[in-house]
Amino acid sequence: MKTALFETAALSVFDYRCTMGPGDTPFIEQHTRHSLSYVRSGSFGYNTRGRSHELVAGSVMVGHAGDEYSCSHDHHVCGDECLSFQLSPSLTDDMGLRKDALLIACVPPTPELMVYGELAQAAGRGDSDIGIDEAAMLFVNRFIEATSGKAQKATPTTARDRRRAVESALWIDAHADRSVDLQSTAKAAGVSPFHFLRLFSNVLGVTPHQYLVRARLRHAARFLADDARSITSIAFDVGFGDLSNFVRTFHRAAGVSPRRFRDAARGDRKIFQDRLKTVAVG
């Protein structure tokens, strides 16, 4: 089963869940785009370019556009689950992902990639204020570092970069109630998504999506404190597309639910007093 978590012309993120087992016959497939697929559970055999590789949880399947491959499940009866990052040629070039790195077929479980794979998983579930597109680029960037043995060089920020970052933050804040992603923000800034992610983070200390989520939370807190609208209306009006995600994200930030925050803002001092006691005990 294939589920799209994020999809643009430059970058797509898919959740793959395979239920094939030892009794199923492998079939030939073809990579349509360059891809890095993080195996989060299960195992499978990956056969490509005349060689076979065994992948387990934490491994990364590397796909080179145009290559044929097949997957087998001789050693595991429960199939596998993967998070796949698929890149366009322009994004591959922009990020500096070399062709020889795309021909290695797989990377064994390594700490530096597993932690970023799990970060992307959390982003895909909505459990992180990092955007899934940002997490994907961080994963690809870490793959480049791991396979080259060299850390990506930090580029010094220019006055133009700082102006772009600040203007972009103002643009994000003004459009926080709408659908905003890395590509649309980068386009407004006039740079590529990967370059924009780097310059914005370097200048302001947060990623564009983190700033977007925090802008939405700031607006929500203001409305909860002095507006009569329902919590559901506020959640959607500030840009959250899902009420449960809003409640979870707000609670993570404020330490209390939106409803209790509103009650406290309206005079229920005991809520914040309890929070202070908890902090003091901790």
PDB file of C-alpha atoms in Angstrom:
ATOM      1  CA  MET A   1       0.000   0.000   0.000  1.00  0.00           C
ATOM      2  CA  LYS A   2       1.347   3.420  -0.992  1.00  0.00           C
ATOM      3  CA  THR A   3       0.216   6.615   0.753  1.00  0.00           C
ATOM      4  CA  ALA A   4       1.376  10.059  -0.323  1.00  0.00           C
ATOM      5  CA  LEU A   5       2.357  12.198   2.688  1.00  0.00           C
ATOM      6  CA  PHE A   6       3.724  15.059   0.614  1.00  0.00           C
ATOM      7  CA  GLU A   7       3.870  15.490  -3.146  1.00  0.00           C
ATOM      8  CA  THR A   8       5.272  18.237  -5.379  1.00  0.00           C
ATOM      9  CA  ALA A   9       7.163  18.300  -8.676  1.00  0.00           C
ATOM     10  CA  ALA A  10      10.495  18.551  -6.834  1.00  0.00           C
ATOM     11  CA  LEU A  11       9.962  16.293  -3.809  1.00  0.00           C
ATOM     12  CA  SER A  12       7.537  13.574  -2.792  1.00  0.00           C
ATOM     13  CA  VAL A  13       7.290  11.560   0.411  1.00  0.00           C
ATOM     14  CA  PHE A  14       5.445   8.226   0.402  1.00  0.00           C
ATOM     15  CA  ASP A  15       4.571   5.775   3.123  1.00  0.00           C
ATOM     16  CA  TYR A  16       4.942   2.215   1.798  1.00  0.00           C
ATOM     17  CA  ARG A  17       3.488  -0.824   3.577  1.00  0.00           C
ATOM     18  CA  CYS A  18       4.182  -4.204   1.984  1.00  0.00           C
ATOM     19  CA  THR A  19       2.481  -7.417   3.109  1.00  0.00           C
ATOM     20  CA  MET A  20       4.375  -9.846   0.853  1.00  0.00           C
ATOM     21  CA  GLY A  21       5.874 -12.944   2.475  1.00  0.00           C
ATOM     22  CA  PRO A  22       8.104 -15.919   1.648  1.00  0.00           C
ATOM     23  CA  GLY A  23       5.449 -17.527  -0.519  1.00  0.00           C
ATOM     24  CA  ASP A  24       5.017 -14.560  -2.837  1.00  0.00           C
ATOM     25  CA  THR A  25       6.870 -14.320  -6.154  1.00  0.00           C
ATOM     26  CA  PRO A  26       8.981 -11.158  -6.660  1.00  0.00           C
ATOM     27  CA  PHE A  27       8.262  -9.032  -9.710  1.00  0.00           C
ATOM     28  CA  ILE A  28      10.259  -6.479 -11.664  1.00  0.00           C
ATOM     29  CA  GLU A  29       9.724  -2.783 -10.918  1.00  0.00           C
ATOM     30  CA  GLN A  30      11.495   0.385 -12.022  1.00  0.00           C
ATOM     31  CA  HIS A  31      12.592   3.467 -10.117  1.00  0.00           C
ATOM     32  CA  THR A  32      10.931   6.435 -11.787  1.00  0.00           C
ATOM     33  CA  ARG A  33      12.847   8.981  -9.666  1.00  0.00           C
ATOM     34  CA  HIS A  34      15.963   9.070  -7.533  1.00  0.00           C
ATOM     35  CA  SER A  35      14.889   7.940  -4.077  1.00  0.00           C
ATOM     36  CA  LEU A  36      15.993   7.176  -0.548  1.00  0.00           C
ATOM     37  CA  SER A  37      13.682   4.837   1.353  1.00  0.00           C
ATOM     38  CA  TYR A  38      14.091   4.505   5.112  1.00  0.00           C
ATOM     39  CA  VAL A  39      13.061   1.039   6.381  1.00  0.00           C
ATOM     40  CA  ARG A  40      11.204   1.559   9.636  1.00  0.00           C
ATOM     41  CA  SER A  41      10.151  -2.034  10.242  1.00  0.00           C
ATOM     42  CA  GLY A  42      10.381  -5.531   8.765  1.00  0.00           C
ATOM     43  CA  SER A  43      12.921  -6.729   6.235  1.00  0.00           C
ATOM     44  CA  PHE A  44      13.239  -7.541   2.541  1.00  0.00           C
ATOM     45  CA  GLY A  45      15.713  -8.477  -0.164  1.00  0.00           C
ATOM     46  CA  TYR A  46      16.538  -5.758  -2.683  1.00  0.00           C
ATOM     47  CA  ASN A  47      17.782  -7.011  -6.042  1.00  0.00           C
ATOM     48  CA  THR A  48      19.189  -4.468  -8.489  1.00  0.00           C
ATOM     49  CA  ARG A  49      22.128  -4.078 -10.892  1.00  0.00           C
ATOM     50  CA  GLY A  50      22.824  -7.820 -10.652  1.00  0.00           C
ATOM     51  CA  ARG A  51      23.340  -7.822  -6.879  1.00  0.00           C
ATOM     52  CA  SER A  52      21.188  -8.767  -3.890  1.00  0.00           C
ATOM     53  CA  HIS A  53      21.025  -6.848  -0.623  1.00  0.00           C
ATOM     54  CA  GLU A  54      19.252  -7.637   2.635  1.00  0.00           C
ATOM     55  CA  LEU A  55      17.590  -4.662   4.305  1.00  0.00           C
ATOM     56  CA  VAL A  56      16.280  -4.546   7.870  1.00  0.00           C
ATOM     57  CA  ALA A  57      14.800  -1.821  10.078  1.00  0.00           C
ATOM     58  CA  GLY A  58      17.081   1.211   9.962  1.00  0.00           C
ATOM     59  CA  SER A  59      18.506   0.419   6.510  1.00  0.00           C
ATOM     60  CA  VAL A  60      18.096   2.766   3.550  1.00  0.00           C
ATOM     61  CA  MET A  61      17.189   1.557   0.076  1.00  0.00           C
ATOM     62  CA  VAL A  62      18.797   3.780  -2.556  1.00  0.00           C
ATOM     63  CA  GLY A  63      17.019   4.025  -5.878  1.00  0.00           C
ATOM     64  CA  HIS A  64      18.564   5.357  -9.079  1.00  0.00           C
ATOM     65  CA  ALA A  65      16.034   6.669 -11.613  1.00  0.00           C
ATOM     66  CA  GLY A  66      15.615   4.250 -14.519  1.00  0.00           C
ATOM     67  CA  ASP A  67      17.038   1.189 -12.736  1.00  0.00           C
ATOM     68  CA  GLU A  68      14.983  -1.985 -12.574  1.00  0.00           C
ATOM     69  CA  TYR A  69      14.697  -3.873  -9.293  1.00  0.00           C
ATOM     70  CA  SER A  70      12.726  -6.502  -7.411  1.00  0.00           C
ATOM     71  CA  CYS A  71      12.045  -7.088  -3.728  1.00  0.00           C
ATOM     72  CA  SER A  72      11.811 -10.479  -2.029  1.00  0.00           C
ATOM     73  CA  HIS A  73      10.644 -11.477   1.445  1.00  0.00           C
ATOM     74  CA  ASP A  74      12.273 -14.837   2.063  1.00  0.00           C
ATOM     75  CA  HIS A  75      13.148 -14.261   5.716  1.00  0.00           C
ATOM     76  CA  HIS A  76      10.235 -12.330   7.161  1.00  0.00           C
ATOM     77  CA  VAL A  77       6.531 -13.173   7.139  1.00  0.00           C
ATOM     78  CA  CYS A  78       5.197  -9.720   8.047  1.00  0.00           C
ATOM     79  CA  GLY A  79       6.418  -7.680   5.098  1.00  0.00           C
ATOM     80  CA  ASP A  80       7.951  -4.262   5.671  1.00  0.00           C
ATOM     81  CA  GLU A  81       7.219  -0.565   6.078  1.00  0.00           C
ATOM     82  CA  CYS A  82       9.265   2.227   4.474  1.00  0.00           C
ATOM     83  CA  LEU A  83       9.263   5.978   4.284  1.00  0.00           C
ATOM     84  CA  SER A  84      10.408   6.944   0.787  1.00  0.00           C
ATOM     85  CA  PHE A  85      11.841  10.325  -0.235  1.00  0.00           C
ATOM     86  CA  GLN A  86      11.707  10.799  -4.000  1.00  0.00           C
ATOM     87  CA  LEU A  87      13.586  13.643  -5.660  1.00  0.00           C
ATOM     88  CA  SER A  88      13.471  15.373  -9.018  1.00  0.00           C
ATOM     89  CA  PRO A  89      16.725  15.756 -10.996  1.00  0.00           C
ATOM     90  CA  SER A  90      16.789  19.506 -10.262  1.00  0.00           C
ATOM     91  CA  LEU A  91      16.488  18.985  -6.494  1.00  0.00           C
ATOM     92  CA  THR A  92      19.106  16.222  -6.630  1.00  0.00           C
ATOM     93  CA  ASP A  93      21.517  18.608  -8.338  1.00  0.00           C
ATOM     94  CA  ASP A  94      20.630  21.505  -6.046  1.00  0.00           C
ATOM     95  CA  MET A  95      21.381  19.450  -2.944  1.00  0.00           C
ATOM     96  CA  GLY A  96      24.619  18.077  -4.393  1.00  0.00           C
ATOM     97  CA  LEU A  97      23.572  14.426  -4.365  1.00  0.00           C
ATOM     98  CA  ARG A  98      26.181  12.685  -6.544  1.00  0.00           C
ATOM     99  CA  LYS A  99      25.301   9.974  -9.052  1.00  0.00           C
ATOM    100  CA  ASP A 100      27.820   7.539  -7.577  1.00  0.00           C
ATOM    101  CA  ALA A 101      26.075   7.791  -4.205  1.00  0.00           C
ATOM    102  CA  LEU A 102      22.798   6.841  -5.905  1.00  0.00           C
ATOM    103  CA  LEU A 103      24.380   3.656  -7.288  1.00  0.00           C
ATOM    104  CA  ILE A 104      25.319   2.082  -3.937  1.00  0.00           C
ATOM    105  CA  ALA A 105      21.848   0.447  -3.712  1.00  0.00           C
ATOM    106  CA  CYS A 106      21.600   0.460   0.085  1.00  0.00           C
ATOM    107  CA  VAL A 107      23.046   1.780   3.322  1.00  0.00           C
ATOM    108  CA  PRO A 108      23.118  -0.458   6.426  1.00  0.00           C
ATOM    109  CA  PRO A 109      21.522   0.757   9.667  1.00  0.00           C
ATOM    110  CA  THR A 110      23.596   3.705  10.850  1.00  0.00           C
ATOM    111  CA  PRO A 111      22.846   6.060  13.770  1.00  0.00           C
ATOM    112  CA  GLU A 112      23.254   9.222  11.708  1.00  0.00           C
ATOM    113  CA  LEU A 113      20.550   8.175   9.255  1.00  0.00           C
ATOM    114  CA  MET A 114      18.238   6.371  11.674  1.00  0.00           C
ATOM    115  CA  VAL A 115      17.747   9.420  13.879  1.00  0.00           C
ATOM    116  CA  TYR A 116      16.790  11.539  10.857  1.00  0.00           C
ATOM    117  CA  GLY A 117      14.566   8.761   9.551  1.00  0.00           C
ATOM    118  CA  GLU A 118      12.678   8.725  12.842  1.00  0.00           C
ATOM    119  CA  LEU A 119      12.468  12.524  12.793  1.00  0.00           C
ATOM    120  CA  ALA A 120      10.811  12.272   9.379  1.00  0.00           C
ATOM    121  CA  GLN A 121       8.448   9.632  10.765  1.00  0.00           C
ATOM    122  CA  ALA A 122       7.436  11.985  13.575  1.00  0.00           C
ATOM    123  CA  ALA A 123       6.946  14.813  11.071  1.00  0.00           C
ATOM    124  CA  GLY A 124       4.767  12.573   8.918  1.00  0.00           C
ATOM    125  CA  ARG A 125       2.590  11.747  11.931  1.00  0.00           C
ATOM    126  CA  GLY A 126       2.304  15.406  12.915  1.00  0.00           C
ATOM    127  CA  ASP A 127       4.233  14.810  16.147  1.00  0.00           C
ATOM    128  CA  SER A 128       6.909  17.389  15.297  1.00  0.00           C
ATOM    129  CA  ASP A 129       6.783  21.018  14.259  1.00  0.00           C
ATOM    130  CA  ILE A 130       9.331  20.221  11.558  1.00  0.00           C
ATOM    131  CA  GLY A 131       7.569  19.961   8.181  1.00  0.00           C
ATOM    132  CA  ILE A 132       7.685  16.605   6.397  1.00  0.00           C
ATOM    133  CA  ASP A 133       9.326  18.306   3.377  1.00  0.00           C
ATOM    134  CA  GLU A 134      11.958  19.849   5.676  1.00  0.00           C
ATOM    135  CA  ALA A 135      12.564  16.522   7.410  1.00  0.00           C
ATOM    136  CA  ALA A 136      12.985  14.874   3.998  1.00  0.00           C
ATOM    137  CA  MET A 137      15.647  17.386   2.981  1.00  0.00           C
ATOM    138  CA  LEU A 138      17.432  16.997   6.307  1.00  0.00           C
ATOM    139  CA  PHE A 139      17.476  13.232   5.741  1.00  0.00           C
ATOM    140  CA  VAL A 140      18.852  13.600   2.209  1.00  0.00           C
ATOM    141  CA  ASN A 141      21.454  16.089   3.420  1.00  0.00           C
ATOM    142  CA  ARG A 142      22.557  13.663   6.154  1.00  0.00           C
ATOM    143  CA  PHE A 143      22.747  10.853   3.577  1.00  0.00           C
ATOM    144  CA  ILE A 144      25.045  13.020   1.452  1.00  0.00           C
ATOM    145  CA  GLU A 145      27.285  13.662   4.464  1.00  0.00           C
ATOM    146  CA  ALA A 146      27.300   9.988   5.486  1.00  0.00           C
ATOM    147  CA  THR A 147      28.135   8.644   2.034  1.00  0.00           C
ATOM    148  CA  SER A 148      30.740  11.297   1.232  1.00  0.00           C
ATOM    149  CA  GLY A 149      32.368  11.298   4.655  1.00  0.00           C
ATOM    150  CA  LYS A 150      32.258  15.086   4.635  1.00  0.00           C
ATOM    151  CA  ALA A 151      29.993  17.444   6.512  1.00  0.00           C
ATOM    152  CA  GLN A 152      28.160  19.923   4.331  1.00  0.00           C
ATOM    153  CA  LYS A 153      29.952  23.269   4.483  1.00  0.00           C
ATOM    154  CA  ALA A 154      28.097  26.041   6.233  1.00  0.00           C
ATOM    155  CA  THR A 155      27.602  28.930   3.857  1.00  0.00           C
ATOM    156  CA  PRO A 156      28.007  32.417   5.372  1.00  0.00           C
ATOM    157  CA  THR A 157      24.828  34.472   5.345  1.00  0.00           C
ATOM    158  CA  THR A 158      24.856  37.678   3.360  1.00  0.00           C
ATOM    159  CA  ALA A 159      22.886  40.859   3.936  1.00  0.00           C
ATOM    160  CA  ARG A 160      20.623  39.729   1.122  1.00  0.00           C
ATOM    161  CA  ASP A 161      20.055  36.361   2.851  1.00  0.00           C
ATOM    162  CA  ARG A 162      19.149  38.090   6.113  1.00  0.00           C
ATOM    163  CA  ARG A 163      16.717  40.373   4.343  1.00  0.00           C
ATOM    164  CA  ARG A 164      15.143  37.437   2.533  1.00  0.00           C
ATOM    165  CA  ALA A 165      14.774  35.474   5.770  1.00  0.00           C
ATOM    166  CA  VAL A 166      13.125  38.344   7.620  1.00  0.00           C
ATOM    167  CA  GLU A 167      10.836  39.215   4.719  1.00  0.00           C
ATOM    168  CA  SER A 168       9.909  35.530   4.417  1.00  0.00           C
ATOM    169  CA  ALA A 169       9.092  35.328   8.121  1.00  0.00           C
ATOM    170  CA  LEU A 170       6.783  38.320   7.713  1.00  0.00           C
ATOM    171  CA  TRP A 171       5.208  36.652   4.653  1.00  0.00           C
ATOM    172  CA  ILE A 172       4.692  33.384   6.560  1.00  0.00           C
ATOM    173  CA  ASP A 173       3.121  35.221   9.487  1.00  0.00           C
ATOM    174  CA  ALA A 174       0.734  37.068   7.170  1.00  0.00           C
ATOM    175  CA  HIS A 175      -0.279  33.827   5.406  1.00  0.00           C
ATOM    176  CA  ALA A 176      -0.218  31.471   8.401  1.00  0.00           C
ATOM    177  CA  ASP A 177      -3.949  30.810   8.112  1.00  0.00           C
ATOM    178  CA  ARG A 178      -3.458  29.339   4.626  1.00  0.00           C
ATOM    179  CA  SER A 179      -1.711  26.282   3.217  1.00  0.00           C
ATOM    180  CA  VAL A 180       1.994  27.151   3.332  1.00  0.00           C
ATOM    181  CA  ASP A 181       4.825  24.771   2.482  1.00  0.00           C
ATOM    182  CA  LEU A 182       8.541  25.027   1.890  1.00  0.00           C
ATOM    183  CA  GLN A 183       8.224  25.225  -1.889  1.00  0.00           C
ATOM    184  CA  SER A 184       5.686  28.058  -1.913  1.00  0.00           C
ATOM    185  CA  THR A 185       7.675  30.058   0.653  1.00  0.00           C
ATOM    186  CA  ALA A 186      10.925  29.515  -1.248  1.00  0.00           C
ATOM    187  CA  LYS A 187       9.222  30.596  -4.468  1.00  0.00           C
ATOM    188  CA  ALA A 188       8.063  33.802  -2.806  1.00  0.00           C
ATOM    189  CA  ALA A 189      11.669  34.391  -1.705  1.00  0.00           C
ATOM    190  CA  GLY A 190      12.992  33.664  -5.195  1.00  0.00           C
ATOM    191  CA  VAL A 191      15.335  30.797  -4.287  1.00  0.00           C
ATOM    192  CA  SER A 192      15.318  26.983  -4.402  1.00  0.00           C
ATOM    193  CA  PRO A 193      13.632  25.145  -1.498  1.00  0.00           C
ATOM    194  CA  PHE A 194      16.867  23.610  -0.186  1.00  0.00           C
ATOM    195  CA  HIS A 195      18.762  26.903  -0.305  1.00  0.00           C
ATOM    196  CA  PHE A 196      15.826  28.656   1.344  1.00  0.00           C
ATOM    197  CA  LEU A 197      15.656  26.073   4.151  1.00  0.00           C
ATOM    198  CA  ARG A 198      19.343  26.606   4.870  1.00  0.00           C
ATOM    199  CA  LEU A 199      19.350  30.411   4.763  1.00  0.00           C
ATOM    200  CA  PHE A 200      16.125  30.767   6.804  1.00  0.00           C
ATOM    201  CA  SER A 201      17.383  28.369   9.485  1.00  0.00           C
ATOM    202  CA  ASN A 202      20.827  29.970   9.587  1.00  0.00           C
ATOM    203  CA  VAL A 203      19.449  33.491   9.986  1.00  0.00           C
ATOM    204  CA  LEU A 204      16.465  32.923  12.289  1.00  0.00           C
ATOM    205  CA  GLY A 205      17.388  29.734  14.145  1.00  0.00           C
ATOM    206  CA  VAL A 206      14.202  27.837  13.211  1.00  0.00           C
ATOM    207  CA  THR A 207      12.998  26.150  10.048  1.00  0.00           C
ATOM    208  CA  PRO A 208      10.237  27.804   7.980  1.00  0.00           C
ATOM    209  CA  HIS A 209       7.693  25.207   9.110  1.00  0.00           C
ATOM    210  CA  GLN A 210       8.640  25.622  12.762  1.00  0.00           C
ATOM    211  CA  TYR A 211       8.080  29.348  12.378  1.00  0.00           C
ATOM    212  CA  LEU A 212       4.751  28.687  10.637  1.00  0.00           C
ATOM    213  CA  VAL A 213       3.509  26.416  13.443  1.00  0.00           C
ATOM    214  CA  ARG A 214       4.626  28.887  16.091  1.00  0.00           C
ATOM    215  CA  ALA A 215       2.938  31.755  14.269  1.00  0.00           C
ATOM    216  CA  ARG A 216      -0.289  29.751  14.243  1.00  0.00           C
ATOM    217  CA  LEU A 217       0.104  28.987  17.948  1.00  0.00           C
ATOM    218  CA  ARG A 218       0.720  32.661  18.704  1.00  0.00           C
ATOM    219  CA  HIS A 219      -2.440  33.680  16.861  1.00  0.00           C
ATOM    220  CA  ALA A 220      -4.400  30.874  18.531  1.00  0.00           C
ATOM    221  CA  ALA A 221      -3.264  31.898  22.027  1.00  0.00           C
ATOM    222  CA  ARG A 222      -4.344  35.485  21.381  1.00  0.00           C
ATOM    223  CA  PHE A 223      -7.770  34.365  20.156  1.00  0.00           C
ATOM    224  CA  LEU A 224      -8.229  31.936  23.033  1.00  0.00           C
ATOM    225  CA  ALA A 225      -7.495  34.728  25.474  1.00  0.00           C
ATOM    226  CA  ASP A 226      -9.795  37.428  24.107  1.00  0.00           C
ATOM    227  CA  ASP A 227     -12.120  35.965  21.475  1.00  0.00           C
ATOM    228  CA  ALA A 228     -15.506  34.286  21.866  1.00  0.00           C
ATOM    229  CA  ARG A 229     -15.094  31.881  18.937  1.00  0.00           C
ATOM    230  CA  SER A 230     -15.145  28.151  19.618  1.00  0.00           C
ATOM    231  CA  ILE A 231     -11.860  26.304  19.958  1.00  0.00           C
ATOM    232  CA  THR A 232     -12.630  24.392  16.766  1.00  0.00           C
ATOM    233  CA  SER A 233     -13.218  27.627  14.835  1.00  0.00           C
ATOM    234  CA  ILE A 234      -9.998  29.127  16.162  1.00  0.00           C
ATOM    235  CA  ALA A 235      -8.005  26.020  15.214  1.00  0.00           C
ATOM    236  CA  PHE A 236      -9.175  26.176  11.604  1.00  0.00           C
ATOM    237  CA  ASP A 237      -9.075  29.971  11.378  1.00  0.00           C
ATOM    238  CA  VAL A 238      -5.373  30.144  12.333  1.00  0.00           C
ATOM    239  CA  GLY A 239      -4.413  27.465   9.815  1.00  0.00           C
ATOM    240  CA  PHE A 240      -4.554  24.078  11.517  1.00  0.00           C
ATOM    241  CA  GLY A 241      -6.319  21.628   9.229  1.00  0.00           C
ATOM    242  CA  ASP A 242      -7.050  19.117  11.958  1.00  0.00           C
ATOM    243  CA  LEU A 243      -8.503  19.788  15.418  1.00  0.00           C
ATOM    244  CA  SER A 244      -6.728  16.913  17.155  1.00  0.00           C
ATOM    245  CA  ASN A 245      -3.396  18.078  15.740  1.00  0.00           C
ATOM    246  CA  PHE A 246      -4.083  21.591  17.036  1.00  0.00           C
ATOM    247  CA  VAL A 247      -4.965  20.344  20.521  1.00  0.00           C
ATOM    248  CA  ARG A 248      -1.883  18.108  20.649  1.00  0.00           C
ATOM    249  CA  THR A 249       0.451  20.824  19.343  1.00  0.00           C
ATOM    250  CA  PHE A 250      -0.965  23.504  21.641  1.00  0.00           C
ATOM    251  CA  HIS A 251      -0.745  21.235  24.687  1.00  0.00           C
ATOM    252  CA  ARG A 252       2.862  20.424  23.849  1.00  0.00           C
ATOM    253  CA  ALA A 253       3.658  24.134  23.684  1.00  0.00           C
ATOM    254  CA  ALA A 254       1.576  25.483  26.593  1.00  0.00           C
ATOM    255  CA  GLY A 255       1.576  22.507  28.928  1.00  0.00           C
ATOM    256  CA  VAL A 256      -2.223  22.731  29.132  1.00  0.00           C
ATOM    257  CA  SER A 257      -5.059  22.111  26.684  1.00  0.00           C
ATOM    258  CA  PRO A 258      -6.547  24.986  24.672  1.00  0.00           C
ATOM    259  CA  ARG A 259      -9.680  24.831  26.830  1.00  0.00           C
ATOM    260  CA  ARG A 260      -7.740  25.076  30.074  1.00  0.00           C
ATOM    261  CA  PHE A 261      -5.612  27.870  28.620  1.00  0.00           C
ATOM    262  CA  ARG A 262      -8.803  29.789  27.774  1.00  0.00           C
ATOM    263  CA  ASP A 263     -10.184  29.174  31.274  1.00  0.00           C
ATOM    264  CA  ALA A 264      -6.945  30.452  32.796  1.00  0.00           C
ATOM    265  CA  ALA A 265      -6.982  33.537  30.580  1.00  0.00           C
ATOM    266  CA  ARG A 266     -10.507  34.235  31.805  1.00  0.00           C
ATOM    267  CA  GLY A 267      -9.542  34.180  35.465  1.00  0.00           C
ATOM    268  CA  ASP A 268      -9.093  30.577  36.614  1.00  0.00           C
ATOM    269  CA  ARG A 269      -5.786  31.158  38.382  1.00  0.00           C
ATOM    270  CA  LYS A 270      -5.621  27.631  39.768  1.00  0.00           C
ATOM    271  CA  ILE A 271      -4.636  26.238  36.346  1.00  0.00           C
ATOM    272  CA  PHE A 272      -1.417  28.220  36.111  1.00  0.00           C
ATOM    273  CA  GLN A 273      -0.786  27.861  39.836  1.00  0.00           C
ATOM    274  CA  ASP A 274      -0.879  24.086  39.365  1.00  0.00           C
ATOM    275  CA  ARG A 275       1.535  24.435  36.461  1.00  0.00           C
ATOM    276  CA  LEU A 276       3.928  26.467  38.616  1.00  0.00           C
ATOM    277  CA  LYS A 277       3.767  23.846  41.354  1.00  0.00           C
ATOM    278  CA  THR A 278       4.561  21.133  38.816  1.00  0.00           C
ATOM    279  CA  VAL A 279       7.574  23.064  37.549  1.00  0.00           C
ATOM    280  CA  ALA A 280       8.772  23.705  41.109  1.00  0.00           C
ATOM    281  CA  VAL A 281       8.501  20.024  42.026  1.00  0.00           C
ATOM    282  CA  GLY A 282      10.233  19.002  38.790  1.00  0.00           C
TER     283      GLY A 282
END
